[in-house]
């Protein structure tokens, strides 16, 4: 169902952006903002292995071949003790189980990319799979929407997957290898006279995952991975270059004895980073900057290594009381250590000095569901969560070396009602409180190795209402409304400010109809515009020959976003094959949604940068077995 959702372009991962608790992503964004949590605060795992992102650059495609995705489960808050290291939500993706067919596969081609998957069983107990995808948005986007390249990266991407599944003993053992590559080169708007911003990026990640399962009683797995990122941004004569290479590994084991579930979960990582250029690029959440503003003239350079290791023990007790109450109290205890190779910036003739930081996070969790009457139930969840600091923030020049990570409390409660078969109604209220967030030091001259400090706070509260109808006489649909008030502040701030991606109101509605091989669908999205700094004037900076903006106290919001996407697909089944063709129209009404405010070089005039215009995606798919 996710794969055929309008607006997803046949990619189940992209359909995650339309889930009820997910904020509408800005054009060109590849992050996942869940219930007011920043993108890097939500953990994404594939077959138990964490990955750095769900999307290729620009957010139009996921990093997994579509035919490989089996189930997708998003827990926006209050997840159980088996997972940690995130103060936002949890997105779990399980790859599709092997099929019984001796040989089957799929080939698809559309406007954005081409993909293929082949799976076979050389032995009844062994299944082999290979999949890959080749993206060419860098060639098609200039033709489909040339003005959108300022916001949407014209990325050339690749992703792959290979898997072996063996049922040759007690339980099932699988080995999965997958990864993704992205290359981007683009130019921005010349906001200042003679200054054309340019950005280049090369990113990749790879994972090797080994898993073994014996029903519910025993589960074990291990992974090893490599991440690489090289980004360069030129703002006139002020380039900023960042490099990051990470090697990471992890293992987990879980066993169930009756109602008691116990497990161990460990991860280690070594990240080597290098950065040189301006301090203000890229801007951080909470920075008061406008699109295209000069990042300033402060330049520096640093190279550092960050080691992180954490091992958690967790337990959960699944209780059923009087056949009406399901209660799952749990506890996660996680010692963690981080080590840096440089506590303070290097000095001429000086000796590098490293540092170690150790902490133990104790995280109680609770989940429960109470069946009130037939079809009506009450559920609640909550607990404490912790997330380690980002190694990219541990620079003794650009960041801080005394960061311990962030902690948060989650709480949610709601009612679910199924008045008749196929229809589900749900209402939820939630709250999240977090502290220890990494923010810029508020002082004009921060202390040495403390340009970033962990004194930030966040809070998010809201409600979510959903209605979903399973297929009925060919019709299906869903409506989701969310109200979220997400705010943040740093130490010393007089009050709270809106989170940079705060969207107070979001509405998503989908409608589908299927008949005789035809599937028709439409998706409507409406979202409150995100906050942006309000420019009240400008002052001429004679030392550098440019104008600098003057900001007002209260932010302004972008206009409300509205987009309608429609899709039509025809599927014909033969004896051993399927042939499908689809047409999808994004932004079918060609609405000019404002994604950013832009200003003249002297900030005397304000304009708007709009997102994707009406854009068609046409594709075909062949599957055989």
XYZ file of C-alpha atoms in Angstrom:
625
model
C 0.000 0.000 0.000
C 2.833 2.421 0.764
C 4.429 1.759 -2.608
C 1.305 2.690 -4.566
C 0.537 5.798 -2.516
C 0.212 8.970 -4.609
C 3.258 11.201 -4.328
C 5.625 8.342 -3.479
C 6.609 7.599 -7.067
C 6.425 3.868 -6.410
C 8.863 4.079 -3.466
C 7.594 2.861 -0.081
C 10.317 4.784 1.761
C 9.120 8.106 0.309
C 5.586 7.301 1.489
C 6.908 7.544 5.069
C 6.884 11.336 4.590
C 3.070 11.177 4.526
C 2.619 9.220 7.761
C 0.433 11.066 10.290
C 3.185 12.010 12.762
C 5.723 13.193 10.158
C 6.033 16.892 9.355
C 5.833 17.957 5.726
C 9.472 18.003 4.528
C 10.685 21.201 2.824
C 11.574 20.900 -0.857
C 14.990 19.295 -1.211
C 15.091 18.025 2.382
C 16.128 14.454 3.141
C 15.383 14.590 6.877
C 12.510 13.049 8.838
C 10.916 15.409 11.380
C 8.628 13.469 13.756
C 6.419 15.191 16.336
C 8.714 18.201 16.654
C 11.963 16.211 16.892
C 14.827 17.191 14.598
C 15.772 14.792 11.814
C 18.940 13.624 13.578
C 16.931 12.824 16.725
C 14.957 9.989 15.088
C 16.655 6.607 14.724
C 16.276 4.615 11.492
C 17.096 0.902 11.458
C 16.984 -1.621 8.604
C 16.856 -5.246 9.742
C 18.189 -4.027 13.084
C 21.126 -1.988 11.699
C 21.037 1.822 12.082
C 21.537 3.890 8.930
C 22.367 7.616 8.664
C 19.447 8.567 6.388
C 16.332 7.084 4.814
C 16.543 9.157 1.635
C 18.926 10.018 -1.130
C 19.920 13.692 -1.391
C 16.804 15.765 -2.048
C 14.300 13.374 -0.471
C 12.656 12.168 -3.706
C 13.910 8.591 -3.355
C 14.680 6.209 -0.503
C 18.043 4.484 -0.103
C 16.631 0.950 -0.429
C 15.489 -0.694 -3.667
C 11.654 -0.489 -3.432
C 11.037 -4.201 -3.998
C 13.283 -5.046 -1.024
C 11.121 -3.222 1.535
C 8.785 -5.510 3.445
C 7.292 -3.712 6.465
C 7.696 -0.141 7.723
C 6.838 0.751 11.329
C 7.135 4.270 12.721
C 6.934 4.810 16.476
C 6.980 8.596 16.905
C 7.454 8.430 20.683
C 7.328 6.032 23.588
C 9.071 3.047 22.008
C 10.142 0.113 24.174
C 13.458 -0.611 25.936
C 14.869 -2.765 23.117
C 15.912 0.426 21.299
C 17.711 3.554 22.438
C 20.204 6.250 21.387
C 17.467 8.550 20.105
C 15.355 11.210 21.805
C 12.896 11.477 18.897
C 11.122 8.639 17.141
C 12.029 5.181 15.884
C 11.581 3.986 12.287
C 12.000 0.232 11.770
C 12.218 -1.255 8.281
C 12.219 -5.001 7.726
C 13.200 -6.336 4.333
C 10.707 -8.485 2.452
C 10.909 -12.186 3.394
C 12.133 -14.607 0.716
C 9.502 -16.077 -1.554
C 9.014 -19.749 -2.288
C 9.349 -19.370 -6.059
C 12.414 -20.982 -7.613
C 13.183 -17.753 -9.475
C 11.427 -14.411 -9.438
C 12.350 -10.831 -10.035
C 11.309 -7.316 -10.939
C 12.510 -4.585 -13.282
C 11.171 -1.019 -13.145
C 11.966 2.170 -15.042
C 10.535 5.634 -14.485
C 11.339 9.301 -14.922
C 13.683 9.382 -11.909
C 15.509 6.034 -11.885
C 15.704 2.399 -12.967
C 15.694 -0.565 -10.562
C 15.990 -4.348 -10.691
C 15.647 -7.226 -8.228
C 16.263 -10.941 -8.747
C 15.736 -13.687 -6.157
C 16.017 -17.428 -6.445
C 16.324 -20.650 -4.466
C 19.195 -22.869 -5.602
C 18.141 -25.131 -2.722
C 14.756 -25.305 -0.943
C 16.395 -24.055 2.252
C 18.499 -21.269 0.671
C 17.294 -18.033 -0.942
C 19.605 -15.611 -2.788
C 18.699 -12.014 -3.655
C 20.370 -9.186 -5.573
C 18.903 -5.723 -6.147
C 20.070 -2.343 -7.349
C 18.928 1.041 -8.542
C 20.410 3.698 -10.800
C 19.171 7.300 -10.416
C 19.450 10.000 -13.049
C 17.661 12.956 -11.465
C 20.701 15.080 -12.363
C 19.650 14.681 -16.000
C 15.863 14.736 -15.755
C 15.278 17.477 -13.146
C 16.743 20.277 -15.332
C 14.211 19.288 -18.004
C 11.221 18.674 -15.709
C 11.638 21.593 -13.275
C 14.684 23.751 -14.067
C 13.808 26.437 -11.489
C 13.613 23.871 -8.680
C 17.338 23.062 -8.756
C 18.086 25.856 -6.274
C 16.240 23.913 -3.550
C 16.102 20.323 -4.817
C 19.545 18.753 -5.343
C 19.857 17.238 -8.825
C 21.431 14.097 -7.427
C 22.924 11.124 -9.237
C 22.373 8.182 -6.916
C 23.033 4.476 -6.716
C 21.876 1.898 -4.185
C 22.291 -1.854 -3.948
C 21.390 -4.867 -1.816
C 22.382 -8.531 -1.702
C 21.024 -11.151 0.680
C 21.406 -14.821 1.589
C 18.733 -16.500 3.732
C 19.237 -20.018 5.061
C 16.672 -22.265 6.761
C 19.243 -24.999 7.182
C 19.020 -25.527 10.940
C 16.968 -24.511 13.923
C 15.634 -21.105 13.019
C 16.544 -18.850 10.118
C 19.870 -17.130 9.395
C 20.318 -14.247 6.961
C 23.210 -12.136 5.700
C 22.296 -8.792 4.136
C 24.596 -6.278 2.446
C 23.249 -2.939 1.255
C 24.377 0.625 0.655
C 23.865 3.873 -1.218
C 25.893 6.518 -3.061
C 25.009 10.146 -3.886
C 26.761 12.800 -5.972
C 25.466 16.379 -6.161
C 26.776 19.540 -7.807
C 24.591 22.638 -7.978
C 24.509 26.432 -7.938
C 22.369 28.701 -5.800
C 20.897 32.144 -6.326
C 23.233 35.135 -6.616
C 21.773 37.096 -3.691
C 24.814 39.358 -3.304
C 26.207 41.068 -6.435
C 28.771 38.820 -8.115
C 28.437 36.035 -5.518
C 27.055 32.698 -6.799
C 26.880 30.024 -4.063
C 27.994 26.558 -5.191
C 27.625 23.268 -3.379
C 29.091 19.841 -4.060
C 28.544 16.646 -2.115
C 29.614 13.028 -2.287
C 28.078 10.731 0.312
C 27.834 6.984 0.781
C 27.124 4.342 3.374
C 27.364 0.534 3.472
C 25.992 -2.069 5.891
C 26.616 -5.778 6.370
C 23.994 -7.374 8.647
C 23.977 -10.923 10.047
C 20.792 -12.124 11.805
C 19.493 -15.323 13.345
C 16.003 -15.972 14.696
C 14.250 -18.933 16.284
C 10.691 -17.724 16.477
C 10.169 -15.344 19.390
C 12.405 -17.214 21.816
C 15.840 -16.258 20.446
C 16.945 -13.367 18.243
C 20.530 -12.341 17.585
C 22.270 -10.090 15.114
C 25.393 -8.127 14.318
C 26.321 -5.464 11.805
C 29.332 -3.588 10.519
C 29.178 -0.412 8.464
C 31.064 2.377 6.763
C 29.850 5.958 6.231
C 31.550 8.627 4.142
C 30.651 12.249 3.451
C 32.495 15.005 1.596
C 30.732 18.371 1.240
C 32.003 21.658 -0.126
C 30.086 24.940 -0.131
C 31.479 28.063 -1.803
C 30.040 31.454 -0.935
C 32.138 33.737 -3.109
C 35.701 33.605 -1.779
C 34.556 31.841 1.421
C 34.598 28.054 0.930
C 33.681 25.564 3.617
C 34.742 21.942 3.310
C 33.758 19.068 5.593
C 34.814 15.429 5.477
C 33.617 12.601 7.676
C 34.575 8.926 7.590
C 33.057 6.525 10.087
C 33.484 2.847 10.821
C 30.806 1.370 13.064
C 29.730 -2.024 14.339
C 27.119 -3.408 16.666
C 25.562 -6.557 18.049
C 22.357 -7.445 19.829
C 20.824 -10.564 21.332
C 17.368 -11.065 22.757
C 15.586 -13.968 24.396
C 12.044 -14.451 25.638
C 11.094 -16.664 28.553
C 7.364 -16.553 28.984
C 6.338 -12.941 29.638
C 9.931 -11.802 30.265
C 11.989 -10.416 27.361
C 15.680 -9.683 27.995
C 18.418 -8.483 25.717
C 21.827 -6.913 25.182
C 22.542 -4.179 22.656
C 26.025 -2.778 21.933
C 27.492 -0.389 19.366
C 30.936 1.093 18.706
C 32.027 3.711 16.195
C 35.148 5.599 15.173
C 34.621 8.804 13.222
C 37.416 10.829 11.619
C 36.421 14.346 10.635
C 37.995 17.318 8.936
C 36.587 20.785 8.527
C 37.939 24.052 7.235
C 36.347 27.291 6.186
C 33.711 29.600 7.585
C 32.160 28.957 10.969
C 28.613 29.832 9.821
C 28.273 27.146 7.130
C 26.171 25.144 7.340
C 23.844 27.067 9.682
C 22.624 25.231 12.781
C 19.083 24.924 14.039
C 18.253 28.153 15.845
C 20.709 30.353 13.931
C 19.107 33.648 12.906
C 19.977 33.691 9.226
C 18.018 34.114 6.007
C 18.389 32.232 2.745
C 21.497 33.354 0.879
C 22.928 35.433 3.737
C 26.703 35.695 3.911
C 28.085 33.247 6.498
C 30.569 35.810 7.816
C 34.323 36.059 7.511
C 35.471 33.993 10.503
C 37.443 31.015 9.166
C 39.188 28.147 10.905
C 40.256 24.547 10.364
C 40.383 21.376 12.429
C 40.845 17.643 12.126
C 39.687 15.315 14.894
C 38.735 11.743 15.731
C 35.872 10.680 17.957
C 35.417 7.167 19.384
C 32.077 6.147 20.892
C 31.039 2.901 22.559
C 27.850 1.936 24.362
C 26.473 -1.336 25.720
C 22.932 -1.614 27.018
C 21.084 -4.283 28.945
C 17.315 -4.179 28.788
C 14.314 -6.112 30.028
C 10.580 -5.974 29.403
C 7.746 -7.783 31.136
C 4.660 -8.425 28.983
C 1.655 -8.851 31.257
C -1.996 -9.502 30.481
C -4.373 -8.724 33.348
C -7.999 -9.920 33.353
C -7.863 -10.313 29.570
C -8.389 -6.572 29.176
C -5.181 -4.869 30.212
C -1.837 -5.380 28.473
C 1.008 -3.854 30.459
C 4.693 -3.828 29.448
C 7.014 -2.158 31.969
C 10.633 -2.099 30.907
C 14.065 -0.807 31.822
C 17.142 -0.013 29.748
C 20.520 0.617 31.421
C 23.227 1.865 29.090
C 26.810 2.739 30.047
C 28.571 4.743 27.337
C 32.030 6.173 26.804
C 33.381 8.652 24.270
C 36.985 9.503 23.541
C 38.466 12.377 21.566
C 42.002 12.802 20.336
C 42.166 16.534 21.040
C 40.743 18.306 24.086
C 41.846 21.799 23.036
C 42.899 23.268 19.673
C 46.398 22.469 18.446
C 49.068 25.103 18.997
C 52.464 25.511 17.455
C 54.825 23.079 19.144
C 52.076 21.804 21.413
C 51.273 18.201 22.274
C 47.896 16.688 21.400
C 45.906 15.823 24.504
C 42.872 13.578 24.366
C 39.957 13.151 26.725
C 37.427 10.549 27.870
C 33.831 11.023 28.971
C 31.800 8.298 30.671
C 28.173 8.136 31.686
C 25.377 5.707 32.510
C 21.844 6.290 31.288
C 19.010 4.634 33.225
C 15.852 4.650 31.137
C 12.539 3.323 32.513
C 9.856 2.652 29.879
C 6.168 1.737 30.075
C 3.612 0.720 27.471
C 0.014 -0.292 28.072
C -3.305 -0.937 26.351
C -6.733 -1.290 27.962
C -9.679 -2.778 26.045
C -12.686 -0.854 27.319
C -15.408 -2.449 25.200
C -15.377 -4.355 21.932
C -13.682 -2.183 19.341
C -12.654 0.560 21.801
C -9.272 0.624 23.520
C -7.086 3.036 25.430
C -3.313 2.995 24.984
C -0.496 4.896 26.643
C 3.297 4.862 26.550
C 6.193 6.834 27.908
C 9.654 6.763 29.322
C 13.080 8.302 29.378
C 15.467 8.347 26.417
C 19.051 9.385 25.797
C 21.079 10.190 22.681
C 24.880 10.543 22.428
C 26.345 13.755 20.978
C 27.077 13.989 17.265
C 30.804 13.402 16.557
C 30.631 16.318 14.111
C 30.040 18.626 17.122
C 33.096 17.386 19.041
C 35.644 19.647 17.307
C 37.783 21.625 19.726
C 37.656 24.519 17.207
C 34.136 24.475 15.744
C 32.328 22.607 18.524
C 32.849 21.471 22.086
C 34.671 18.644 23.818
C 32.532 18.534 26.971
C 29.290 17.307 25.415
C 27.419 14.475 27.153
C 24.396 14.121 24.889
C 20.695 14.867 25.247
C 17.961 13.268 27.345
C 14.195 13.352 26.917
C 10.942 12.250 28.504
C 8.128 10.979 26.286
C 4.452 10.592 27.146
C 1.467 9.761 24.973
C -2.079 8.551 25.502
C -5.053 8.020 23.248
C -8.156 6.138 22.229
C -8.612 3.819 19.252
C -12.069 2.799 18.026
C -13.095 0.368 15.311
C -16.849 0.955 14.876
C -16.992 -1.645 12.087
C -14.629 -3.917 10.206
C -12.154 -1.956 8.125
C -12.597 1.461 9.758
C -10.205 2.622 12.477
C -10.425 5.933 14.332
C -7.690 7.091 16.697
C -6.936 10.158 18.765
C -3.606 10.708 20.522
C -2.150 13.374 22.785
C 1.611 13.531 23.277
C 4.332 15.490 25.025
C 8.109 15.484 24.812
C 10.579 17.330 27.059
C 14.306 17.301 26.261
C 17.432 18.866 27.689
C 21.158 18.651 27.029
C 20.749 19.641 23.365
C 23.849 20.910 21.598
C 23.635 24.646 20.835
C 26.002 27.513 20.147
C 27.554 29.229 23.149
C 25.667 32.527 23.510
C 28.770 34.584 24.267
C 30.561 36.813 21.765
C 33.860 35.063 22.546
C 33.164 31.462 23.639
C 35.671 29.688 25.873
C 38.299 27.467 24.264
C 36.850 24.150 23.005
C 33.326 25.301 23.926
C 31.898 26.966 20.820
C 29.071 24.447 21.255
C 27.568 23.569 24.617
C 24.873 21.100 25.723
C 22.543 23.572 27.425
C 19.709 23.514 24.883
C 16.162 22.553 25.786
C 13.182 21.429 23.689
C 9.535 20.756 24.264
C 6.776 19.524 21.992
C 3.102 18.996 22.689
C 0.225 18.145 20.445
C -2.657 15.978 19.349
C -3.116 13.673 16.397
C -6.415 12.479 14.919
C -6.536 9.744 12.273
C -9.228 7.829 10.397
C -8.390 4.934 8.106
C -10.674 2.829 5.938
C -9.441 -0.525 4.624
C -10.468 -1.458 1.063
C -14.278 -1.589 0.804
C -15.925 -2.231 -2.543
C -12.717 -1.002 -4.167
C -12.503 2.209 -2.126
C -9.910 2.992 0.539
C -8.746 6.141 2.249
C -7.208 7.835 5.253
C -7.326 11.258 6.892
C -4.841 12.498 9.485
C -4.759 15.837 11.278
C -2.008 16.872 13.637
C -1.460 19.867 15.884
C 2.093 20.227 17.172
C 3.667 23.038 19.148
C 7.435 22.480 19.070
C 9.691 24.994 20.805
C 13.346 25.309 21.781
C 15.647 27.528 23.765
C 19.237 27.778 24.875
C 20.660 28.740 28.245
C 20.228 32.433 28.826
C 17.250 32.822 26.474
C 14.424 34.877 27.918
C 11.745 32.600 26.488
C 10.936 29.801 24.112
C 11.111 30.156 20.319
C 9.470 28.012 17.632
C 11.533 25.063 16.402
C 12.902 25.773 12.907
C 10.687 23.017 11.449
C 7.665 23.691 13.643
C 4.435 23.099 11.728
C 1.475 23.840 13.968
C -1.178 22.274 11.741
C -0.815 19.402 9.275
C -3.533 17.647 7.311
C -3.046 14.651 5.030
C -5.844 12.923 3.154
C -5.550 10.009 0.727
C -8.244 8.379 -1.379
C -7.922 5.329 -3.583
C -10.082 3.215 -5.863
C -9.247 -0.107 -7.504
C -11.192 -1.852 -10.269
C -10.239 -4.522 -12.823
C -6.493 -3.956 -12.654
C -6.772 -0.180 -12.467
C -5.768 1.736 -9.353
C -6.508 5.429 -8.940
C -5.370 7.565 -6.049
C -5.056 11.130 -4.798
C -3.216 12.689 -1.884
C -3.809 16.135 -0.395
C -1.310 17.707 1.999
C -1.818 20.952 3.898
C 0.727 22.253 6.416
C 1.384 25.449 8.323
C 4.487 27.234 7.046
C 7.697 26.918 9.044
C 9.009 29.937 11.010
C 11.685 32.191 9.547
C 13.533 35.200 11.044
C 11.820 38.533 10.433
C 14.085 41.129 8.771
C 13.273 44.680 9.918
C 16.175 46.523 8.317
C 19.844 46.390 7.399
C 23.131 48.015 8.276
C 26.031 48.537 5.891
C 29.186 46.680 6.925
C 31.885 49.012 5.593
C 34.726 46.705 6.654
C 33.502 43.956 4.328
C 31.510 45.932 1.787
C 28.114 44.274 2.354
C 24.790 44.765 4.114
C 23.956 42.735 7.223
C 20.300 42.162 8.186
C 18.651 43.438 11.352
C 16.221 40.905 12.819
C 13.032 41.545 14.747
C 12.161 39.761 17.971
C 9.217 37.741 16.640
C 9.656 35.351 13.683
C 7.415 35.246 10.634
C 5.998 32.126 9.023
C 6.064 30.932 5.461
C 2.619 30.747 3.830
C 0.533 27.609 4.277
C 1.680 24.739 2.070
C -0.946 22.958 -0.044
C -0.272 20.223 -2.595
C -2.410 17.705 -4.470
C -0.806 14.607 -6.013
C -2.657 12.114 -8.210
C -1.728 8.676 -9.495
C -3.116 6.102 -11.936
C -1.725 2.596 -12.414
C -2.725 -0.367 -14.518
C -1.607 -3.881 -13.560
C -2.104 -6.913 -15.787
C -1.344 -10.391 -14.502
C -0.249 -13.231 -16.702
C 0.349 -16.852 -15.686
C 3.839 -16.186 -14.353
C 4.337 -12.454 -14.809
C 2.928 -9.032 -13.986
C 3.126 -5.920 -16.124
C 2.315 -2.517 -14.630
C 2.455 1.047 -15.875
C 1.766 4.190 -13.889
C 1.470 7.935 -14.269
C 1.867 10.202 -11.264
C 1.421 13.970 -11.207
C 3.042 15.853 -8.333
C 1.520 19.220 -7.429
C -1.286 18.634 -9.911
C -2.733 22.138 -9.387
C 0.691 23.745 -10.045
C 0.447 25.683 -6.787
C 3.414 27.971 -6.121
C 4.247 26.953 -2.557
C 6.731 29.280 -0.882
C 9.696 27.333 0.521
C 11.983 30.241 1.469
C 11.978 34.029 1.688
C 14.804 35.717 -0.228
C 16.057 39.293 -0.058
C 17.858 41.812 -2.232
C 21.501 42.457 -1.416
C 20.561 45.479 0.763
C 17.563 43.685 2.351
C 15.274 46.411 1.051
C 13.079 44.021 -0.917
C 11.745 40.569 -0.087
C 10.812 37.852 -2.548
C 9.854 34.187 -2.424
C 11.486 30.982 -3.584
C 8.870 28.400 -4.569
C 9.083 24.606 -4.577
C 8.386 22.011 -7.213
C 5.939 23.009 -9.976
C 3.582 20.489 -11.529
C 5.765 17.491 -12.379
C 4.943 14.157 -13.927
C 6.530 10.807 -13.126
C 5.895 8.049 -15.656
C 7.063 4.495 -15.162
C 6.644 0.806 -15.918
C 7.306 -2.346 -13.929
C 7.669 -5.998 -14.929
C 7.660 -8.798 -12.341
C 7.918 -12.534 -12.998
C 7.954 -15.720 -10.990
